[in-house]
Amino acid sequence: MPSHRSNKFGTAVEKRVVDEYRLELSRSPWHDALMQNGKPVEIKSTRLEHADGGAGNFKIYEKYHRKLRRHDGYYVFGVYRPSPFKVLKLKRKHSSQLPRLSWHGGGSHRGTQQAKVSIDAIF
C-alpha cells in the first residue's frame, strides 16, 4: 500500500495535471480524468528518486491499462521532487505508446498484475 505521504504528493501532481491539461476529474477505478473530448486519462506520478536512492518508476495495472486502451485513452505521467515539493516533468502519452510492458504480480490489491515503467522509458 502507498504511504500517506506519497498519496499526498500524488494528489498534488494530479491537481497540477488537471490544471495544465484542462482535464475534468472523473473518479473511476480505471481512469482519473476526462479530456474535453471525453477521452479517459489515467494520471501516474512518481518521485524522481526513492528514499533508498533508487530511481522512481510508474506502476501500470494490466486490467486498467487494457480498458484504457479499449477506450482510446491517455496517460499523463508526472515526476516530482518531495522536498521542497516540485513537479519536475509532465508528459501525456496515448495508451498505445507505452514501452513494452512486462506483467508480474504485485497488483493483487487491485485484482490484477502490474508492470513497472522507468522514468527514462517515458521521458
PDB file of C-alpha atoms in Angstrom:
ATOM      1  CA  MET A   1       0.000   0.000   0.000  1.00  0.00           C
ATOM      2  CA  PRO A   2       1.266   3.503  -0.766  1.00  0.00           C
ATOM      3  CA  SER A   3       2.150   5.722   2.143  1.00  0.00           C
ATOM      4  CA  HIS A   4       0.027   8.699   3.125  1.00  0.00           C
ATOM      5  CA  ARG A   5       2.892  10.989   2.117  1.00  0.00           C
ATOM      6  CA  SER A   6       3.185   9.540  -1.379  1.00  0.00           C
ATOM      7  CA  ASN A   7      -0.601   9.788  -1.716  1.00  0.00           C
ATOM      8  CA  LYS A   8      -0.355  13.483  -0.747  1.00  0.00           C
ATOM      9  CA  PHE A   9       2.290  14.067  -3.409  1.00  0.00           C
ATOM     10  CA  GLY A  10       0.322  12.098  -5.997  1.00  0.00           C
ATOM     11  CA  THR A  11      -2.732  14.254  -5.295  1.00  0.00           C
ATOM     12  CA  ALA A  12      -0.638  17.410  -5.749  1.00  0.00           C
ATOM     13  CA  VAL A  13       0.688  16.130  -9.093  1.00  0.00           C
ATOM     14  CA  GLU A  14      -2.870  15.212 -10.129  1.00  0.00           C
ATOM     15  CA  LYS A  15      -4.061  18.774  -9.406  1.00  0.00           C
ATOM     16  CA  ARG A  16      -1.240  20.213 -11.499  1.00  0.00           C
ATOM     17  CA  VAL A  17      -2.033  17.817 -14.378  1.00  0.00           C
ATOM     18  CA  VAL A  18      -5.745  18.666 -14.285  1.00  0.00           C
ATOM     19  CA  ASP A  19      -4.938  22.391 -14.429  1.00  0.00           C
ATOM     20  CA  GLU A  20      -2.190  22.109 -17.051  1.00  0.00           C
ATOM     21  CA  TYR A  21      -4.104  19.855 -19.453  1.00  0.00           C
ATOM     22  CA  ARG A  22      -7.571  21.313 -18.676  1.00  0.00           C
ATOM     23  CA  LEU A  23      -8.988  17.959 -17.615  1.00  0.00           C
ATOM     24  CA  GLU A  24     -12.133  17.175 -15.657  1.00  0.00           C
ATOM     25  CA  LEU A  25     -11.659  14.873 -12.673  1.00  0.00           C
ATOM     26  CA  SER A  26     -13.582  11.638 -13.069  1.00  0.00           C
ATOM     27  CA  ARG A  27     -13.251   9.188 -10.200  1.00  0.00           C
ATOM     28  CA  SER A  28     -13.294   5.821 -11.880  1.00  0.00           C
ATOM     29  CA  PRO A  29     -11.318   2.696 -10.939  1.00  0.00           C
ATOM     30  CA  TRP A  30      -9.526   2.748 -14.300  1.00  0.00           C
ATOM     31  CA  HIS A  31      -9.044   6.456 -15.062  1.00  0.00           C
ATOM     32  CA  ASP A  32      -8.665   9.703 -13.129  1.00  0.00           C
ATOM     33  CA  ALA A  33      -9.924  12.342 -15.519  1.00  0.00           C
ATOM     34  CA  LEU A  34     -11.511  13.109 -18.867  1.00  0.00           C
ATOM     35  CA  MET A  35     -10.205  15.263 -21.692  1.00  0.00           C
ATOM     36  CA  GLN A  36     -12.515  17.894 -23.152  1.00  0.00           C
ATOM     37  CA  ASN A  37     -13.345  15.441 -25.959  1.00  0.00           C
ATOM     38  CA  GLY A  38     -14.387  12.785 -23.417  1.00  0.00           C
ATOM     39  CA  LYS A  39     -11.286  10.570 -23.767  1.00  0.00           C
ATOM     40  CA  PRO A  40     -10.239   8.976 -20.457  1.00  0.00           C
ATOM     41  CA  VAL A  41      -6.935   9.894 -18.840  1.00  0.00           C
ATOM     42  CA  GLU A  42      -5.026   7.967 -16.187  1.00  0.00           C
ATOM     43  CA  ILE A  43      -2.609  10.110 -14.173  1.00  0.00           C
ATOM     44  CA  LYS A  44       0.575   8.441 -12.927  1.00  0.00           C
ATOM     45  CA  SER A  45       3.192  10.044 -10.723  1.00  0.00           C
ATOM     46  CA  THR A  46       6.470   9.058  -9.136  1.00  0.00           C
ATOM     47  CA  ARG A  47       9.266  10.566  -7.119  1.00  0.00           C
ATOM     48  CA  LEU A  48      12.386  11.293  -9.119  1.00  0.00           C
ATOM     49  CA  GLU A  49      14.271   9.173  -6.604  1.00  0.00           C
ATOM     50  CA  HIS A  50      13.006   6.882  -3.843  1.00  0.00           C
ATOM     51  CA  ALA A  51      14.155   7.400  -0.241  1.00  0.00           C
ATOM     52  CA  ASP A  52      16.589   4.476  -0.655  1.00  0.00           C
ATOM     53  CA  GLY A  53      18.242   6.232  -3.619  1.00  0.00           C
ATOM     54  CA  GLY A  54      16.656   4.051  -6.308  1.00  0.00           C
ATOM     55  CA  ALA A  55      15.116   5.637  -9.376  1.00  0.00           C
ATOM     56  CA  GLY A  56      11.373   6.226  -9.364  1.00  0.00           C
ATOM     57  CA  ASN A  57       9.038   4.250 -11.616  1.00  0.00           C
ATOM     58  CA  PHE A  58       5.417   4.245 -12.685  1.00  0.00           C
ATOM     59  CA  LYS A  59       3.115   1.329 -11.819  1.00  0.00           C
ATOM     60  CA  ILE A  60       0.734   0.335 -14.600  1.00  0.00           C
ATOM     61  CA  TYR A  61      -2.044  -2.138 -13.767  1.00  0.00           C
ATOM     62  CA  GLU A  62      -2.905  -4.635 -16.513  1.00  0.00           C
ATOM     63  CA  LYS A  63      -6.704  -4.684 -16.155  1.00  0.00           C
ATOM     64  CA  TYR A  64      -6.954  -0.887 -16.138  1.00  0.00           C
ATOM     65  CA  HIS A  65      -4.409  -0.468 -18.924  1.00  0.00           C
ATOM     66  CA  ARG A  66      -6.351  -2.810 -21.198  1.00  0.00           C
ATOM     67  CA  LYS A  67      -9.573  -0.914 -20.506  1.00  0.00           C
ATOM     68  CA  LEU A  68      -7.864   2.426 -21.163  1.00  0.00           C
ATOM     69  CA  ARG A  69      -6.582   1.042 -24.479  1.00  0.00           C
ATOM     70  CA  ARG A  70     -10.073  -0.174 -25.458  1.00  0.00           C
ATOM     71  CA  HIS A  71     -11.390   3.339 -24.815  1.00  0.00           C
ATOM     72  CA  ASP A  72      -8.573   5.028 -26.804  1.00  0.00           C
ATOM     73  CA  GLY A  73      -7.350   6.737 -23.631  1.00  0.00           C
ATOM     74  CA  TYR A  74      -4.232   8.526 -22.487  1.00  0.00           C
ATOM     75  CA  TYR A  75      -1.787   8.620 -19.613  1.00  0.00           C
ATOM     76  CA  VAL A  76      -0.259  11.739 -18.142  1.00  0.00           C
ATOM     77  CA  PHE A  77       2.975  10.988 -16.318  1.00  0.00           C
ATOM     78  CA  GLY A  78       4.392  13.280 -13.675  1.00  0.00           C
ATOM     79  CA  VAL A  79       7.733  13.229 -11.892  1.00  0.00           C
ATOM     80  CA  TYR A  80       8.154  15.169  -8.664  1.00  0.00           C
ATOM     81  CA  ARG A  81      10.681  16.047  -6.009  1.00  0.00           C
ATOM     82  CA  PRO A  82       9.204  15.802  -2.497  1.00  0.00           C
ATOM     83  CA  SER A  83      11.261  18.349  -0.559  1.00  0.00           C
ATOM     84  CA  PRO A  84      10.722  21.078  -1.344  1.00  0.00           C
ATOM     85  CA  PHE A  85       7.817  19.764  -3.389  1.00  0.00           C
ATOM     86  CA  LYS A  86       8.089  20.497  -7.092  1.00  0.00           C
ATOM     87  CA  VAL A  87       6.655  18.877 -10.205  1.00  0.00           C
ATOM     88  CA  LEU A  88       9.701  18.390 -12.423  1.00  0.00           C
ATOM     89  CA  LYS A  89       8.243  16.844 -15.581  1.00  0.00           C
ATOM     90  CA  LEU A  90       4.869  16.151 -17.147  1.00  0.00           C
ATOM     91  CA  LYS A  91       4.159  14.220 -20.323  1.00  0.00           C
ATOM     92  CA  ARG A  92       0.980  12.989 -21.999  1.00  0.00           C
ATOM     93  CA  LYS A  93       1.153   9.736 -23.955  1.00  0.00           C
ATOM     94  CA  HIS A  94      -1.504   7.752 -25.740  1.00  0.00           C
ATOM     95  CA  SER A  95      -2.077   4.389 -24.043  1.00  0.00           C
ATOM     96  CA  SER A  96      -0.816   2.633 -27.200  1.00  0.00           C
ATOM     97  CA  GLN A  97       2.537   4.438 -26.994  1.00  0.00           C
ATOM     98  CA  LEU A  98       3.888   2.928 -23.784  1.00  0.00           C
ATOM     99  CA  PRO A  99       7.026   0.803 -23.970  1.00  0.00           C
ATOM    100  CA  ARG A 100       6.588  -2.966 -23.973  1.00  0.00           C
ATOM    101  CA  LEU A 101       5.087  -3.925 -20.622  1.00  0.00           C
ATOM    102  CA  SER A 102       6.162  -6.982 -18.645  1.00  0.00           C
ATOM    103  CA  TRP A 103       3.306  -8.040 -16.365  1.00  0.00           C
ATOM    104  CA  HIS A 104       4.044  -9.604 -12.981  1.00  0.00           C
ATOM    105  CA  GLY A 105       2.436  -9.984  -9.563  1.00  0.00           C
ATOM    106  CA  GLY A 106       2.303  -7.195  -7.058  1.00  0.00           C
ATOM    107  CA  GLY A 107      -1.007  -5.686  -8.036  1.00  0.00           C
ATOM    108  CA  SER A 108      -3.083  -8.140  -6.018  1.00  0.00           C
ATOM    109  CA  HIS A 109      -4.703  -5.341  -4.018  1.00  0.00           C
ATOM    110  CA  ARG A 110      -6.178  -4.203  -7.341  1.00  0.00           C
ATOM    111  CA  GLY A 111      -7.052  -7.687  -8.547  1.00  0.00           C
ATOM    112  CA  THR A 112      -4.624  -7.594 -11.460  1.00  0.00           C
ATOM    113  CA  GLN A 113      -0.963  -7.788 -12.404  1.00  0.00           C
ATOM    114  CA  GLN A 114       1.289  -4.782 -12.710  1.00  0.00           C
ATOM    115  CA  ALA A 115       4.221  -3.547 -14.748  1.00  0.00           C
ATOM    116  CA  LYS A 116       6.793  -1.011 -13.636  1.00  0.00           C
ATOM    117  CA  VAL A 117       7.895   1.570 -16.176  1.00  0.00           C
ATOM    118  CA  SER A 118      11.041   3.608 -15.632  1.00  0.00           C
ATOM    119  CA  ILE A 119      11.061   7.388 -15.835  1.00  0.00           C
ATOM    120  CA  ASP A 120      13.577   7.183 -18.694  1.00  0.00           C
ATOM    121  CA  ALA A 121      11.226   4.954 -20.714  1.00  0.00           C
ATOM    122  CA  ILE A 122       8.596   7.734 -20.654  1.00  0.00           C
ATOM    123  CA  PHE A 123      10.725  10.865 -20.858  1.00  0.00           C
TER     124      PHE A 123
END
